[in-house]
Coordinates of C-alpha atoms in Angstrom, one line a residue:
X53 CA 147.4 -40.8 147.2
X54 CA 145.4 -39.8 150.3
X55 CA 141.9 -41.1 150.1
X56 CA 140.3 -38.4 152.9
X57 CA 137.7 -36.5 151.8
X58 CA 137.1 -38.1 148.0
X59 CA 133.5 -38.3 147.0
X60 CA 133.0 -41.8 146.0
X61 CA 129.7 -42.9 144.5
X62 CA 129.3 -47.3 144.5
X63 CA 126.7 -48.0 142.1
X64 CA 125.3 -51.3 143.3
X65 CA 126.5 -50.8 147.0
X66 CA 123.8 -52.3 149.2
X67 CA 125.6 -55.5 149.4
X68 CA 128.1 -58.5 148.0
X69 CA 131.3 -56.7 146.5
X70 CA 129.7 -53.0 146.1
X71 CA 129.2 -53.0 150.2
X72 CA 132.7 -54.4 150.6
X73 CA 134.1 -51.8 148.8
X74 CA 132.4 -48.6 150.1
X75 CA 133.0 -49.8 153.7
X76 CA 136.9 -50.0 152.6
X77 CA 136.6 -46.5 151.2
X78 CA 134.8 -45.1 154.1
X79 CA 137.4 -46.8 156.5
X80 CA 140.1 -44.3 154.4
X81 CA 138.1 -41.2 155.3
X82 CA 136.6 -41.0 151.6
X83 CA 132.8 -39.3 151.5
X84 CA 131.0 -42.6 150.6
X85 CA 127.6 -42.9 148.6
X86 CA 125.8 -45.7 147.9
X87 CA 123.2 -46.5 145.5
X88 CA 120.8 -49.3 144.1
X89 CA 117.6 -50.2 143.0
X90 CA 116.1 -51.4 146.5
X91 CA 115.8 -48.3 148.9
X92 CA 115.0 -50.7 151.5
X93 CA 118.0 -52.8 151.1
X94 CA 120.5 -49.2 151.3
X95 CA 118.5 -48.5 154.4
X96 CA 119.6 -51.6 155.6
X97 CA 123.1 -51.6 154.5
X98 CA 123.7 -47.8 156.0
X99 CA 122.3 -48.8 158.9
X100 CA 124.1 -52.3 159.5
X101 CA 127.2 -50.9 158.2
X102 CA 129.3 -51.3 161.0
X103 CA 132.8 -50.4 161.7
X104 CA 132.2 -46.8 161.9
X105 CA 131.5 -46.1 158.5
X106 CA 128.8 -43.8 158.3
X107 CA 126.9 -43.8 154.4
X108 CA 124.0 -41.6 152.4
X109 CA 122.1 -43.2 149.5
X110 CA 119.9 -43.0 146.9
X111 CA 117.9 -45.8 145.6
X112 CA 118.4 -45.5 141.4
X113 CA 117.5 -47.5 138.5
X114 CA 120.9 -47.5 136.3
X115 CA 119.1 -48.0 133.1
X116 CA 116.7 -45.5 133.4
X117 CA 119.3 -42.2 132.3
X118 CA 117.2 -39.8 133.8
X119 CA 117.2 -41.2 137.1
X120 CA 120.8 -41.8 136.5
X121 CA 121.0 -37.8 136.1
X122 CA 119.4 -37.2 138.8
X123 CA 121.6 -39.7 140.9
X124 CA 124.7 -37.7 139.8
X125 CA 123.0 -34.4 140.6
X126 CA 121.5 -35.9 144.3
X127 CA 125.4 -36.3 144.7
X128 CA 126.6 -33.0 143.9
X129 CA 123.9 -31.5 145.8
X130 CA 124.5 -34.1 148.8
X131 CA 127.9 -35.0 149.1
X132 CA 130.1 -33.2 146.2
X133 CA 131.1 -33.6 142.8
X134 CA 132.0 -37.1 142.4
X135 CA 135.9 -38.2 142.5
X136 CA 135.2 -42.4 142.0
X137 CA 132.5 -43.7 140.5
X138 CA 132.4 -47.7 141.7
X139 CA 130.0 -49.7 139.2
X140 CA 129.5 -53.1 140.8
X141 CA 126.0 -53.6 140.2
X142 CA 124.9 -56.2 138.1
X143 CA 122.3 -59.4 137.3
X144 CA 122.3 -63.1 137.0
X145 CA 119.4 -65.5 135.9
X146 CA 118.8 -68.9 136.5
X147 CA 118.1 -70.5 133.2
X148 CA 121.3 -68.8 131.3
X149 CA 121.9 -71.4 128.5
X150 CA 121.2 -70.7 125.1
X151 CA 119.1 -74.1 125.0
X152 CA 116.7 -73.0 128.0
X153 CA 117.0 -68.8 128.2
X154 CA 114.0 -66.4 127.7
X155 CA 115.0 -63.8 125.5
X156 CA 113.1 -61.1 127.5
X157 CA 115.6 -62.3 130.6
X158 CA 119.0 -62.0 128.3
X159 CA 117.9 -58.4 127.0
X160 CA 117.3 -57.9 131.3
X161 CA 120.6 -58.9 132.1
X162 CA 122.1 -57.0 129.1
X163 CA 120.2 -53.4 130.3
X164 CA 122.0 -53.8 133.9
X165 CA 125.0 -55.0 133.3
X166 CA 126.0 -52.9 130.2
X167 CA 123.7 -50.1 129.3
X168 CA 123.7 -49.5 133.4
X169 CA 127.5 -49.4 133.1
X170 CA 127.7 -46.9 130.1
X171 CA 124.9 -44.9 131.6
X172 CA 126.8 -44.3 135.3
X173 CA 130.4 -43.5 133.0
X174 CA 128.6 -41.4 130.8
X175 CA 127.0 -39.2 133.9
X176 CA 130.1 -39.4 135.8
X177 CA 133.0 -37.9 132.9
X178 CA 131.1 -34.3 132.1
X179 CA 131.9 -33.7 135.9
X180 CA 135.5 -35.5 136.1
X181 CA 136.4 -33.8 132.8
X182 CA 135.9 -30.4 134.5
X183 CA 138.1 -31.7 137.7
X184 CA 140.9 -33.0 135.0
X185 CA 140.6 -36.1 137.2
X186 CA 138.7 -39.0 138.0
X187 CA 138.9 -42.6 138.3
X188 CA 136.0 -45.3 137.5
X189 CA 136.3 -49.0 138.7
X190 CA 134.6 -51.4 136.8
X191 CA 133.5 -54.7 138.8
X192 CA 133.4 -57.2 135.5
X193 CA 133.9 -61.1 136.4
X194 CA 136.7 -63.2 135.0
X195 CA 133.5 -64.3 132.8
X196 CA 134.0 -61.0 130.6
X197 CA 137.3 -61.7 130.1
X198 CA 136.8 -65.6 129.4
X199 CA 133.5 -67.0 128.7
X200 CA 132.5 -69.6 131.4
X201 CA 129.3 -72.2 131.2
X202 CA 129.1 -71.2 135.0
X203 CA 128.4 -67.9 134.5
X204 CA 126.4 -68.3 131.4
X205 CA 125.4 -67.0 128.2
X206 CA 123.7 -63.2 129.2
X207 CA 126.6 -63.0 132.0
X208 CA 129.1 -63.6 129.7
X209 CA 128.1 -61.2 126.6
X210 CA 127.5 -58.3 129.4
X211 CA 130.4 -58.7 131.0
X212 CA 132.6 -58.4 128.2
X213 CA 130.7 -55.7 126.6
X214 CA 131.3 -53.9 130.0
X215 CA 135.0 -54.4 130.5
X216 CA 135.0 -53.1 126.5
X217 CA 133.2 -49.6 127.9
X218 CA 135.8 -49.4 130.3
X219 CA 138.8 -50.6 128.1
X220 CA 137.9 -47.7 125.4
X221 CA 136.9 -44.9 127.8
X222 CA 140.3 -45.5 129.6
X223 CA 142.4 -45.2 125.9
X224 CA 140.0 -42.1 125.3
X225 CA 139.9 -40.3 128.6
X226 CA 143.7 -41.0 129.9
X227 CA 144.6 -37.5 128.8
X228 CA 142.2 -35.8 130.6
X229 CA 143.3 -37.3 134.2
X230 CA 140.5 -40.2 134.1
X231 CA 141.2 -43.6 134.9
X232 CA 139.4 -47.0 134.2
X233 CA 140.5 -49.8 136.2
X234 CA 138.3 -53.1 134.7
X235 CA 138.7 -55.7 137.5
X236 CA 137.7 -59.5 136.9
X237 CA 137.3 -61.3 140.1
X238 CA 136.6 -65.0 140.3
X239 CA 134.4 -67.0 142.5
X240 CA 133.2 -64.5 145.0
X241 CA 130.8 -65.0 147.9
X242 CA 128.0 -62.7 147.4
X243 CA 123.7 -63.1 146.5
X244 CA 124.3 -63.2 142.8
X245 CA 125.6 -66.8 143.4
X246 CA 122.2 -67.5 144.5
X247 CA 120.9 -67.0 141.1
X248 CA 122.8 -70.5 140.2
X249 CA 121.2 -73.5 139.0
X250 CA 122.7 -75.0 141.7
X251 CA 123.5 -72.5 144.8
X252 CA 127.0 -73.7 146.2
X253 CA 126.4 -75.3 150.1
X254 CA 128.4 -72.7 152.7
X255 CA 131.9 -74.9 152.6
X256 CA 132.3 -74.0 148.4
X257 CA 131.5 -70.1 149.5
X258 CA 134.3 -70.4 152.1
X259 CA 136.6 -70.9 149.0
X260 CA 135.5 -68.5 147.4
X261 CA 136.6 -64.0 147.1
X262 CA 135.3 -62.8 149.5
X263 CA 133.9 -59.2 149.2
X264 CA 136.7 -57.7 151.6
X265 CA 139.2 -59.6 149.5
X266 CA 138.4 -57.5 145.7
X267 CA 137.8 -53.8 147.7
X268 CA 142.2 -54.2 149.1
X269 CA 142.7 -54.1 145.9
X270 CA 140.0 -51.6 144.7
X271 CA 142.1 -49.5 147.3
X272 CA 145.8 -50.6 146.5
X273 CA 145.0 -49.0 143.0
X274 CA 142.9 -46.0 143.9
X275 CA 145.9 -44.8 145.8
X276 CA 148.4 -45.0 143.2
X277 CA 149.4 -41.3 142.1
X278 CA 148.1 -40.1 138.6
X279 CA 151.2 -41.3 136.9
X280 CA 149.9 -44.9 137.1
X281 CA 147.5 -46.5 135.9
X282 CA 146.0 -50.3 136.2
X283 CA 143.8 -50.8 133.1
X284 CA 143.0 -54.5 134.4
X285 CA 143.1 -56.9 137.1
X286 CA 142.0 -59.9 138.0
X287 CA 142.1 -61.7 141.3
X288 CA 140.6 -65.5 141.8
X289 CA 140.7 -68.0 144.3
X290 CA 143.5 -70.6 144.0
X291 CA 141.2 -73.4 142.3
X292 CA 140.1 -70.8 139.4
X293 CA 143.8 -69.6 138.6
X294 CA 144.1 -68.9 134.9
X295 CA 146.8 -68.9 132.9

């Protein structure tokens, strides 16, 4: 499928996965919009862009719904009626053990990661319903499909509760045109890894995804005709292969 001219909305898009994705849509001709909570880090990423690609924004807190609303309505006003929705924002805390967490920072990570999700799907399908097509892409992590010490406790529960939105909206919305791809990459060199006990020195993010590496195959799907779909798909680096 030609990519020219779709309205694409990344949710999380002013860096890490969400920024390498929009540039790769941009780079196909798609109508790109990118939003987060920091309007001074989309300034930044619209303007440092590169590469020709050329991006409008709106700064949006994904688990307040009515700024949500309003985020969806920005883009129909702004751009058009939106063809992809992209969620790949999310949240990672330091202290993510059950033995050392605050409870106030789990029910954090749990409001981005999950009620963010649902809240961007459930903006995004009145107007993809009406357009008998659509597709979403979830950005999960391979720790909502397995649970992982590394990632930790909150990460973990969110994550999985996320690919589950996007599992039952795909079995519920396939017949209306609307797709839900769920992808779970591994390792990946982007800010959230900063959130780690212990940050990984610059020659363990050289093995890692890179952002570039997840938005090829963001792409590879989105262009598959209506008759296919890719429910899930993971992609690691070669020392986190699962079998």
């Amino acid at each position: 499928m030609d990519l020219s001219g779709k309205v694409v909305l990344v949710v999380g898009g002013a860096g890490g996965i969400g920024l390498g994705i929009a540039k790769a849509f941009a780079a196909e001709g798609s109508r790109v919009a990118l939003s987060d909570i920091s309007e001074k880090a989309l300034e930044t990423a619209a303007r440092t862009a590169g590469g020709g690609a050329s991006f409008v924004w709106r700064a949006c807190d994904i688990t307040d719904r009515e700024q949500v609303s309003q985020l969806f309505q920005w883009l129909g006003e702004e751009v058009g009626s939106v063809d992809i929705l992209v969620n790949s924002a999310g949240i990672n805390i330091a202290k993510r053990m059950m033995s050392d967490i605050d409870p106030a920072q789990f029910d954090r990570v749990m409001e981005v990661n999950t009620t963010g999700t649902f809240n961007c799907i459930h903006a995004a399908l009145p107007v993809m319903r009406q357009k008998a097509s659509g597709l979403i892409v979830n950005i999960v992590s391979l720790a909502g499909k397995r649970a992982m010490l590394l990632a930790g406790l909150p990460y973990c529960v969110s994550k999985f509760a996320a690919a589950a939105i996007g599992t039952f909206v795909n079995l519920e919305e396939c017949g209306n045109g609307i797709k839900v791809t769920n992808v779970y990459p591994g390792e990946t060199n982007t800010p959230i890894v900063d959130k780690r006990p212990s940050p990984p020195p610059p020659e363990k993010r050289a093995q890692m995804l890179q952002p570039e590496d997840i938005a090829a195959c963001v792409i590879a799907g989105a262009k598959l005709p209506p008759r296919a779909v890719v429910p899930e798909l993971v992609i690691t680096p070669p020392h986190m292969m699962v079998g």
